[in-house]
Amino acid sequence: MVGVPRSAGCRTCIQRRIKCDEGRPECRRCRDRNVKCPGYQRRVKFYHQTPASIRSRKGKESRHVAASSAGHALIPRASMDGKLAPGLASTATDTQMKEVFQYFVMVSFPGLFSAWRNRVQINWLDFVRYHLDTSSQALIWSLRTLSVWHLGREHNDQEKILASRHLYGRGLQHLICSLRNPRTATSHWTLMAAIQLGIYEMLDGLGEKSWLIHSRGIGKLFQLRGPEAHRDGFGRTLLVAYRPFLVADAFVCQEPCFLEEQGWRAIVHDTLKFERSAGKSCQLGEIVELAFNEIVLCPGLFAQTRDFVSRTGVKSEILRESLVAQITRCRDRLVELEGQMGPLFVKYNKKKVIKWDEDTESSIPTEFAGKVSKFAFRGTRSAIAVLNQLLVLIEADMTRSSLDTKSHCPSTIWKLPAGSMASSQSQKKQVIAYDAHEDDSPDRLDQLALSMGMLAIRT
């Protein structure tokens, strides 16, 4: 029998846990408190328990406590901010994210950003700071992805780098939803999110050429929006930020770039006029723009040459002459621009750069003009080399056709025959596709962008 009180006092004293004098008919303590003494009759409770049932009950209680503790460990408790103001913690996180994103841009794209921040109507960082639409979840998650990746990279923190992959997945899910919605499919925010997720693929993609899949989609978005959407405003910023990668994409895939179409090329001349009227033009900026307008033709000329040389049978001489004329015209224009760019390259890349009066008014800061001119000059020379190689291949094909009318193997079309006008060193040159992950320098994509996409191939 259990449950019987051990004290002989009244029930009131037992409940109050004080010593009872056990007076009769009522105790003195109850009398002094002026309450009715309940007496000394004991209430007995019976519990059907055995040693085995007691052990079983204790085991269940311990398991319940353990499960409860595990549940609390897996499910984080809501913070005070989260209870009182649910959006407060998220707002603070996104504010910090914007600051980290600024560092990401200045580490990964210092040259490209500085070359354009004073020339566009609204630059990338100002848009993030003051015009960010928080309702665009794809854009928010793309910013988080790059910011967390940057923190992981800077601090060599693999956990953060892995976390950025998870954030990238969330961003892709929201991007798909935005693309399926006709109201948001071609908006600035959707394209910006796609570009930022595409940049992440170049920085930390799953596959060697995984960035190309994403870039294909970005190119389609630009085409759906059309040239007029990128003539001014933030649309212009989006175009100048990603167009070098569209050229690189076209070169790697060996197909024409849609930016070679007249509507897209006309934007360059229109914006140069606008920059002059608005006082935002500078010599370096104008030369680079004109060079890009020629370089954008190169992937198409490359594809045409490949298709022409790989044909079998009798080839049209008219088509051959037309192709040679196009390549020569583009090559000569780039040679002319290279000549204008050379003195600027020397000027800005001296060990001690002298700031001239015109530099103080330049839209490209002097401290970044050296890098801009260096890689633009390199990109222009690479484009000239590619075009020269195309002319050599066409001439070699013409020589081969006159000597041997039989069809040749398409797999050997880029190997120049002995006795052609190419040197032995040139005979070994072939176009090698760009691998976004082979270079681990922090600004490797900045260099690719400033070269106008020409670092995507090596000849």
Short mmCIF file of C-alpha atoms in Angstrom, two decimals:
data_model
loop_
_atom_site.label_atom_id
_atom_site.label_comp_id
_atom_site.label_asym_id
_atom_site.label_seq_id
_atom_site.Cartn_x
_atom_site.Cartn_y
_atom_site.Cartn_z
CA MET A 1 0.00 0.00 0.00
CA VAL A 2 1.38 3.40 -1.01
CA GLY A 3 0.05 6.92 -0.83
CA VAL A 4 -0.50 6.97 2.98
CA PRO A 5 0.86 10.18 4.65
CA ARG A 6 3.58 9.46 7.20
CA SER A 7 2.69 12.43 9.47
CA ALA A 8 -0.07 12.01 12.06
CA GLY A 9 -1.08 15.69 11.91
CA CYS A 10 -4.23 17.17 10.40
CA ARG A 11 -4.58 17.37 6.68
CA THR A 12 -4.22 21.19 6.64
CA CYS A 13 -0.90 21.10 8.47
CA ILE A 14 0.29 18.26 6.23
CA GLN A 15 -0.54 20.29 3.11
CA ARG A 16 1.16 23.39 4.60
CA ARG A 17 4.13 21.22 5.58
CA ILE A 18 4.26 22.47 9.16
CA LYS A 19 4.37 20.56 12.44
CA CYS A 20 0.88 19.91 13.86
CA ASP A 21 0.30 19.77 17.67
CA GLU A 22 -2.39 17.11 17.02
CA GLY A 23 -4.78 18.77 19.47
CA ARG A 24 -8.32 17.39 19.86
CA PRO A 25 -10.90 18.03 18.48
CA GLU A 26 -8.93 20.55 16.42
CA CYS A 27 -5.27 21.52 16.37
CA ARG A 28 -4.02 24.80 17.81
CA ARG A 29 -2.55 26.03 14.49
CA CYS A 30 -5.91 25.82 12.71
CA ARG A 31 -7.60 27.47 15.72
CA ASP A 32 -5.05 30.33 15.72
CA ARG A 33 -5.62 30.87 11.96
CA ASN A 34 -9.37 30.85 12.57
CA VAL A 35 -9.94 28.05 10.08
CA LYS A 36 -11.84 24.82 10.51
CA CYS A 37 -9.51 21.95 11.25
CA PRO A 38 -10.25 19.02 8.89
CA GLY A 39 -9.29 16.47 11.51
CA TYR A 40 -6.98 13.52 11.47
CA GLN A 41 -8.79 11.02 9.29
CA ARG A 42 -6.44 9.73 6.61
CA ARG A 43 -7.39 9.52 2.94
CA VAL A 44 -5.84 6.49 1.37
CA LYS A 45 -5.07 6.09 -2.36
CA PHE A 46 -4.30 2.72 -3.85
CA TYR A 47 -1.92 2.36 -6.87
CA HIS A 48 -1.61 -0.94 -8.68
CA GLN A 49 2.14 -0.99 -9.29
CA THR A 50 4.79 -3.63 -9.37
CA PRO A 51 8.57 -3.17 -9.70
CA ALA A 52 8.31 -4.08 -13.41
CA SER A 53 5.57 -1.51 -14.09
CA ILE A 54 7.55 1.18 -12.27
CA ARG A 55 10.63 0.48 -14.45
CA SER A 56 8.48 0.53 -17.59
CA ARG A 57 6.94 3.87 -16.64
CA LYS A 58 10.32 5.41 -15.96
CA GLY A 59 11.67 4.11 -19.32
CA LYS A 60 8.78 5.69 -21.22
CA GLU A 61 9.30 8.99 -19.43
CA SER A 62 13.03 9.02 -20.25
CA ARG A 63 12.37 8.24 -23.92
CA HIS A 64 9.80 11.02 -24.08
CA VAL A 65 12.28 13.50 -22.62
CA ALA A 66 14.98 12.38 -25.09
CA ALA A 67 12.63 12.69 -28.06
CA SER A 68 11.54 16.11 -26.91
CA SER A 69 15.16 17.24 -26.58
CA ALA A 70 16.02 15.92 -30.05
CA GLY A 71 13.04 17.73 -31.52
CA HIS A 72 14.16 20.98 -29.97
CA ALA A 73 17.68 20.39 -31.31
CA LEU A 74 16.42 19.93 -34.89
CA ILE A 75 13.88 22.76 -34.85
CA PRO A 76 15.49 26.07 -33.90
CA ARG A 77 13.55 28.18 -31.46
CA ALA A 78 12.08 31.36 -32.82
CA SER A 79 14.06 34.42 -31.83
CA MET A 80 12.50 37.33 -30.00
CA ASP A 81 12.77 39.36 -33.23
CA GLY A 82 11.00 36.62 -35.12
CA LYS A 83 8.11 36.57 -32.57
CA LEU A 84 7.62 40.32 -32.22
CA ALA A 85 8.43 41.37 -35.82
CA PRO A 86 8.63 38.40 -38.23
CA GLY A 87 10.22 40.46 -41.03
CA LEU A 88 12.84 42.15 -38.86
CA ALA A 89 15.45 39.37 -38.93
CA SER A 90 14.99 38.83 -42.66
CA THR A 91 15.35 42.56 -43.34
CA ALA A 92 18.55 42.75 -41.29
CA THR A 93 19.97 39.73 -43.11
CA ASP A 94 19.20 41.19 -46.53
CA THR A 95 20.76 44.52 -45.53
CA GLN A 96 23.97 42.73 -44.59
CA MET A 97 23.70 40.74 -47.81
CA LYS A 98 23.71 43.94 -49.87
CA GLU A 99 26.92 45.07 -48.18
CA VAL A 100 28.61 41.71 -48.76
CA PHE A 101 27.45 41.78 -52.38
CA GLN A 102 29.19 45.11 -52.84
CA TYR A 103 32.48 43.50 -51.78
CA PHE A 104 31.80 40.59 -54.13
CA VAL A 105 31.40 42.94 -57.11
CA MET A 106 34.54 44.93 -56.28
CA VAL A 107 36.61 41.75 -55.88
CA SER A 108 35.22 39.77 -58.82
CA PHE A 109 34.39 42.55 -61.33
CA PRO A 110 36.38 45.65 -60.37
CA GLY A 111 37.31 46.62 -63.93
CA LEU A 112 33.97 45.97 -65.61
CA PHE A 113 32.01 47.78 -62.88
CA SER A 114 34.37 50.76 -62.80
CA ALA A 115 34.37 51.05 -66.60
CA TRP A 116 30.60 51.52 -66.61
CA ARG A 117 29.49 52.84 -63.22
CA ASN A 118 29.65 56.49 -64.36
CA ARG A 119 28.41 55.89 -67.89
CA VAL A 120 25.12 54.07 -67.37
CA GLN A 121 22.02 55.76 -65.95
CA ILE A 122 21.94 53.38 -62.99
CA ASN A 123 24.77 51.02 -62.15
CA TRP A 124 24.50 47.53 -60.72
CA LEU A 125 25.28 48.32 -57.08
CA ASP A 126 22.99 51.35 -56.92
CA PHE A 127 20.19 49.21 -58.28
CA VAL A 128 20.77 46.64 -55.54
CA ARG A 129 20.94 49.33 -52.84
CA TYR A 130 17.98 51.50 -53.80
CA HIS A 131 15.81 49.81 -56.42
CA LEU A 132 15.76 46.17 -55.37
CA ASP A 133 12.30 44.61 -55.63
CA THR A 134 12.10 42.36 -52.58
CA SER A 135 9.06 40.62 -54.05
CA SER A 136 11.34 39.00 -56.64
CA GLN A 137 12.42 35.93 -54.71
CA ALA A 138 14.62 34.76 -57.57
CA LEU A 139 16.62 37.98 -57.35
CA ILE A 140 16.88 37.87 -53.53
CA TRP A 141 18.12 34.27 -53.55
CA SER A 142 20.61 34.99 -56.35
CA LEU A 143 22.09 37.82 -54.26
CA ARG A 144 22.28 35.54 -51.24
CA THR A 145 23.97 32.87 -53.34
CA LEU A 146 26.79 35.11 -54.53
CA SER A 147 27.20 36.83 -51.16
CA VAL A 148 27.52 33.57 -49.22
CA TRP A 149 29.86 32.14 -51.87
CA HIS A 150 32.03 35.24 -51.58
CA LEU A 151 32.22 34.90 -47.78
CA GLY A 152 33.13 31.24 -48.12
CA ARG A 153 35.80 31.99 -50.71
CA GLU A 154 37.33 34.89 -48.76
CA HIS A 155 37.52 32.95 -45.49
CA ASN A 156 38.22 29.53 -47.02
CA ASP A 157 35.04 28.25 -45.37
CA GLN A 158 33.82 25.12 -47.15
CA GLU A 159 30.57 25.08 -45.18
CA LYS A 160 29.60 28.47 -46.59
CA ILE A 161 30.58 27.40 -50.09
CA LEU A 162 28.37 24.31 -49.74
CA ALA A 163 25.59 26.50 -48.33
CA SER A 164 25.82 28.72 -51.42
CA ARG A 165 25.07 25.65 -53.56
CA HIS A 166 21.86 25.11 -51.57
CA LEU A 167 20.94 28.79 -51.99
CA TYR A 168 21.61 28.46 -55.72
CA GLY A 169 19.10 25.63 -55.90
CA ARG A 170 16.48 27.78 -54.16
CA GLY A 171 17.25 30.62 -56.55
CA LEU A 172 16.76 28.36 -59.57
CA GLN A 173 13.37 27.22 -58.27
CA HIS A 174 12.18 30.81 -57.92
CA LEU A 175 13.67 31.72 -61.31
CA ILE A 176 11.67 28.94 -62.97
CA CYS A 177 8.50 30.29 -61.32
CA SER A 178 9.29 33.81 -62.57
CA LEU A 179 9.86 32.55 -66.11
CA ARG A 180 6.54 30.70 -66.10
CA ASN A 181 4.67 33.87 -65.12
CA PRO A 182 3.99 36.04 -68.21
CA ARG A 183 4.03 39.21 -66.07
CA THR A 184 7.55 38.61 -64.73
CA ALA A 185 9.20 36.46 -67.41
CA THR A 186 10.92 39.36 -69.21
CA SER A 187 11.26 41.81 -66.33
CA HIS A 188 14.52 43.48 -65.27
CA TRP A 189 14.48 41.51 -62.01
CA THR A 190 14.11 38.12 -63.70
CA LEU A 191 16.94 38.81 -66.15
CA MET A 192 19.15 40.16 -63.37
CA ALA A 193 18.51 37.05 -61.26
CA ALA A 194 19.31 34.82 -64.25
CA ILE A 195 22.58 36.69 -64.87
CA GLN A 196 23.67 36.46 -61.24
CA LEU A 197 22.89 32.74 -61.07
CA GLY A 198 24.77 32.35 -64.36
CA ILE A 199 27.79 34.11 -62.84
CA TYR A 200 27.63 31.66 -59.93
CA GLU A 201 27.69 28.76 -62.41
CA MET A 202 30.88 30.19 -63.90
CA LEU A 203 32.43 30.57 -60.46
CA ASP A 204 31.36 27.30 -58.86
CA GLY A 205 29.47 25.23 -61.41
CA LEU A 206 28.87 21.51 -61.14
CA GLY A 207 30.30 20.71 -64.56
CA GLU A 208 33.08 21.97 -66.81
CA LYS A 209 30.65 23.56 -69.27
CA SER A 210 27.57 23.83 -67.04
CA TRP A 211 27.68 27.62 -67.36
CA LEU A 212 26.85 27.28 -71.06
CA ILE A 213 23.42 25.80 -70.34
CA HIS A 214 22.56 28.74 -68.15
CA SER A 215 24.05 31.23 -70.61
CA ARG A 216 21.87 29.83 -73.40
CA GLY A 217 18.80 30.73 -71.37
CA ILE A 218 20.09 34.22 -70.59
CA GLY A 219 20.66 34.83 -74.29
CA LYS A 220 17.08 33.80 -75.03
CA LEU A 221 15.82 36.27 -72.43
CA PHE A 222 17.77 39.10 -74.07
CA GLN A 223 16.31 38.16 -77.45
CA LEU A 224 12.76 38.02 -76.07
CA ARG A 225 13.16 41.46 -74.55
CA GLY A 226 14.60 42.86 -77.80
CA PRO A 227 17.20 45.58 -78.47
CA GLU A 228 14.94 48.51 -77.52
CA ALA A 229 14.66 47.27 -73.94
CA HIS A 230 18.44 47.68 -73.58
CA ARG A 231 18.96 51.05 -75.20
CA ASP A 232 18.90 52.98 -71.91
CA GLY A 233 18.00 52.72 -68.22
CA PHE A 234 18.82 49.59 -66.26
CA GLY A 235 18.26 47.51 -69.37
CA ARG A 236 21.44 49.07 -70.77
CA THR A 237 23.29 48.11 -67.57
CA LEU A 238 22.14 44.51 -67.91
CA LEU A 239 23.36 44.34 -71.50
CA VAL A 240 26.85 45.79 -70.99
CA ALA A 241 27.33 43.59 -67.91
CA TYR A 242 26.68 40.29 -69.69
CA ARG A 243 27.33 40.82 -73.40
CA PRO A 244 31.00 39.70 -73.24
CA PHE A 245 29.83 36.34 -71.91
CA LEU A 246 27.35 36.07 -74.80
CA VAL A 247 30.28 36.44 -77.20
CA ALA A 248 32.25 33.84 -75.26
CA ASP A 249 29.22 31.54 -75.34
CA ALA A 250 28.95 31.90 -79.12
CA PHE A 251 32.66 31.18 -79.64
CA VAL A 252 32.61 28.06 -77.46
CA CYS A 253 29.49 26.75 -79.20
CA GLN A 254 30.90 27.80 -82.61
CA GLU A 255 27.80 29.62 -83.75
CA PRO A 256 26.90 33.24 -84.55
CA CYS A 257 26.07 35.59 -81.69
CA PHE A 258 22.68 37.28 -81.96
CA LEU A 259 24.34 40.58 -80.96
CA GLU A 260 25.74 40.78 -84.50
CA GLU A 261 22.25 41.65 -85.78
CA GLN A 262 21.84 45.24 -86.94
CA GLY A 263 19.32 46.19 -84.24
CA TRP A 264 21.75 45.26 -81.45
CA ARG A 265 24.80 46.80 -83.13
CA ALA A 266 22.96 50.09 -83.69
CA ILE A 267 22.66 50.48 -79.90
CA VAL A 268 26.42 51.05 -79.65
CA HIS A 269 26.42 54.03 -82.01
CA ASP A 270 23.31 55.51 -80.39
CA THR A 271 24.73 55.25 -76.89
CA LEU A 272 28.04 56.78 -77.97
CA LYS A 273 26.10 59.81 -79.22
CA PHE A 274 24.22 59.95 -75.92
CA GLU A 275 27.44 59.74 -73.89
CA ARG A 276 28.95 62.61 -75.86
CA SER A 277 25.88 64.80 -75.33
CA ALA A 278 25.72 63.93 -71.63
CA GLY A 279 29.44 64.56 -71.05
CA LYS A 280 30.09 60.91 -70.12
CA SER A 281 32.27 59.93 -73.06
CA CYS A 282 36.01 59.28 -73.00
CA GLN A 283 38.46 58.17 -75.66
CA LEU A 284 39.14 54.76 -74.14
CA GLY A 285 35.44 54.02 -73.69
CA GLU A 286 34.59 54.94 -77.28
CA ILE A 287 37.38 52.86 -78.81
CA VAL A 288 36.43 49.80 -76.72
CA GLU A 289 32.78 50.16 -77.74
CA LEU A 290 33.65 50.33 -81.43
CA ALA A 291 36.00 47.36 -81.06
CA PHE A 292 33.26 45.32 -79.40
CA ASN A 293 30.93 46.11 -82.28
CA GLU A 294 33.44 44.41 -84.60
CA ILE A 295 34.37 41.54 -82.27
CA VAL A 296 30.72 40.54 -82.01
CA LEU A 297 30.92 39.59 -85.71
CA CYS A 298 33.78 37.15 -85.15
CA PRO A 299 31.82 34.09 -83.90
CA GLY A 300 29.59 34.28 -86.97
CA LEU A 301 32.54 34.62 -89.32
CA PHE A 302 34.18 31.68 -87.58
CA ALA A 303 31.04 29.55 -88.06
CA GLN A 304 30.68 30.56 -91.72
CA THR A 305 34.31 29.69 -92.43
CA ARG A 306 33.97 26.31 -90.72
CA ASP A 307 30.84 25.48 -92.72
CA PHE A 308 32.37 26.63 -95.99
CA VAL A 309 35.65 24.77 -95.59
CA SER A 310 33.93 21.55 -94.46
CA ARG A 311 31.76 21.40 -97.58
CA THR A 312 32.56 18.81 -100.18
CA GLY A 313 32.39 19.09 -103.93
CA VAL A 314 32.47 22.26 -106.02
CA LYS A 315 32.29 25.44 -103.93
CA SER A 316 30.91 28.80 -104.96
CA GLU A 317 33.69 31.27 -105.66
CA ILE A 318 31.24 34.13 -105.15
CA LEU A 319 30.51 32.88 -101.65
CA ARG A 320 34.22 32.45 -100.98
CA GLU A 321 34.99 36.01 -102.11
CA SER A 322 32.09 37.40 -100.07
CA LEU A 323 33.32 35.61 -96.95
CA VAL A 324 36.89 36.81 -97.46
CA ALA A 325 35.62 40.37 -97.94
CA GLN A 326 33.63 40.25 -94.68
CA ILE A 327 36.55 38.87 -92.69
CA THR A 328 38.99 41.35 -94.22
CA ARG A 329 36.72 44.31 -93.56
CA CYS A 330 36.26 43.31 -89.91
CA ARG A 331 39.99 42.57 -89.48
CA ASP A 332 41.06 45.92 -90.99
CA ARG A 333 38.66 47.85 -88.78
CA LEU A 334 40.02 46.08 -85.68
CA VAL A 335 43.59 46.78 -86.78
CA GLU A 336 42.69 50.46 -87.04
CA LEU A 337 41.14 50.45 -83.55
CA GLU A 338 44.13 48.52 -82.19
CA GLY A 339 46.34 51.34 -83.46
CA GLN A 340 44.24 53.87 -81.57
CA MET A 341 44.14 51.73 -78.45
CA GLY A 342 47.90 51.08 -78.34
CA PRO A 343 48.96 54.54 -77.05
CA LEU A 344 46.26 54.40 -74.36
CA PHE A 345 47.48 50.97 -73.29
CA VAL A 346 51.03 52.34 -72.95
CA LYS A 347 49.81 55.47 -71.19
CA TYR A 348 47.72 53.75 -68.53
CA ASN A 349 50.01 50.78 -67.92
CA LYS A 350 53.20 52.64 -67.09
CA LYS A 351 54.68 51.91 -63.68
CA LYS A 352 53.94 55.48 -62.67
CA VAL A 353 50.74 56.71 -64.28
CA ILE A 354 50.65 60.47 -64.84
CA LYS A 355 47.20 61.92 -64.41
CA TRP A 356 46.46 64.34 -67.22
CA ASP A 357 43.75 67.00 -67.07
CA GLU A 358 41.46 64.94 -69.28
CA ASP A 359 41.80 61.98 -66.91
CA THR A 360 40.16 63.88 -64.06
CA GLU A 361 37.05 64.31 -66.22
CA SER A 362 37.14 60.79 -67.66
CA SER A 363 34.16 58.54 -67.02
CA ILE A 364 36.58 55.63 -66.42
CA PRO A 365 38.61 56.17 -63.21
CA THR A 366 42.36 56.36 -63.87
CA GLU A 367 43.14 53.61 -61.34
CA PHE A 368 41.06 51.16 -63.42
CA ALA A 369 41.83 52.52 -66.90
CA GLY A 370 45.06 50.51 -66.98
CA LYS A 371 43.25 47.22 -66.51
CA VAL A 372 40.47 48.16 -68.94
CA SER A 373 42.93 49.13 -71.68
CA LYS A 374 45.17 46.12 -71.04
CA PHE A 375 42.50 43.46 -71.53
CA ALA A 376 40.63 45.37 -74.24
CA PHE A 377 43.91 45.60 -76.16
CA ARG A 378 44.53 41.89 -75.62
CA GLY A 379 40.99 41.03 -76.74
CA THR A 380 41.34 43.13 -79.89
CA ARG A 381 44.63 41.49 -80.82
CA SER A 382 43.13 38.03 -80.21
CA ALA A 383 40.23 38.84 -82.52
CA ILE A 384 42.65 40.00 -85.23
CA ALA A 385 44.62 36.76 -84.84
CA VAL A 386 41.46 34.67 -85.20
CA LEU A 387 40.38 36.54 -88.34
CA ASN A 388 43.84 36.17 -89.86
CA GLN A 389 43.68 32.46 -89.17
CA LEU A 390 40.29 32.24 -90.89
CA LEU A 391 41.76 33.90 -93.99
CA VAL A 392 44.62 31.41 -93.96
CA LEU A 393 42.18 28.49 -93.73
CA ILE A 394 40.11 29.79 -96.63
CA GLU A 395 43.23 30.21 -98.78
CA ALA A 396 44.47 26.76 -97.79
CA ASP A 397 41.09 25.29 -98.70
CA MET A 398 41.19 27.02 -102.09
CA THR A 399 44.67 25.64 -102.76
CA ARG A 400 43.63 22.17 -101.71
CA SER A 401 40.51 22.32 -103.88
CA SER A 402 42.53 23.24 -106.95
CA LEU A 403 44.96 20.36 -106.35
CA ASP A 404 42.50 17.71 -105.28
CA THR A 405 38.87 17.76 -106.30
CA LYS A 406 38.12 14.73 -104.13
CA SER A 407 36.24 15.22 -100.88
CA HIS A 408 38.33 15.45 -97.75
CA CYS A 409 37.67 14.41 -94.19
CA PRO A 410 35.87 17.16 -92.23
CA SER A 411 37.80 16.24 -89.09
CA THR A 412 41.03 17.58 -90.62
CA ILE A 413 39.75 20.89 -91.97
CA TRP A 414 41.57 22.97 -89.38
CA LYS A 415 44.96 21.32 -89.98
CA LEU A 416 46.81 23.38 -92.51
CA PRO A 417 48.67 21.48 -95.23
CA ALA A 418 52.39 21.81 -95.69
CA GLY A 419 53.31 24.47 -98.21
CA SER A 420 50.48 26.83 -97.33
CA MET A 421 51.19 30.46 -96.46
CA ALA A 422 50.97 29.65 -92.73
CA SER A 423 54.14 29.16 -90.75
CA SER A 424 54.93 25.91 -88.96
CA GLN A 425 53.94 27.54 -85.69
CA SER A 426 50.59 28.58 -87.11
CA GLN A 427 49.93 25.06 -88.34
CA LYS A 428 49.73 23.85 -84.74
CA LYS A 429 47.22 26.50 -83.68
CA GLN A 430 43.69 25.41 -83.03
CA VAL A 431 40.77 27.04 -81.27
CA ILE A 432 40.50 25.81 -77.69
CA ALA A 433 37.23 26.27 -75.81
CA TYR A 434 36.99 28.23 -72.59
CA ASP A 435 36.80 26.39 -69.29
CA ALA A 436 35.24 28.65 -66.66
CA HIS A 437 36.92 26.79 -63.79
CA GLU A 438 40.49 26.30 -64.98
CA ASP A 439 41.64 29.71 -63.69
CA ASP A 440 41.17 30.29 -59.96
CA SER A 441 42.08 33.98 -59.78
CA PRO A 442 39.38 36.11 -58.07
CA ASP A 443 38.93 38.42 -61.07
CA ARG A 444 39.15 35.86 -63.87
CA LEU A 445 35.63 36.67 -65.08
CA ASP A 446 36.46 40.36 -64.96
CA GLN A 447 39.39 39.74 -67.30
CA LEU A 448 37.16 37.73 -69.65
CA ALA A 449 34.57 40.53 -69.68
CA LEU A 450 37.13 43.29 -70.32
CA SER A 451 38.59 41.27 -73.22
CA MET A 452 35.11 41.44 -74.79
CA GLY A 453 34.79 37.68 -74.55
CA MET A 454 37.97 36.92 -76.49
CA LEU A 455 39.73 35.20 -73.59
CA ALA A 456 37.14 32.46 -74.05
CA ILE A 457 39.30 30.99 -76.79
CA ARG A 458 43.01 30.53 -77.25
CA THR A 459 44.60 30.12 -80.66
#
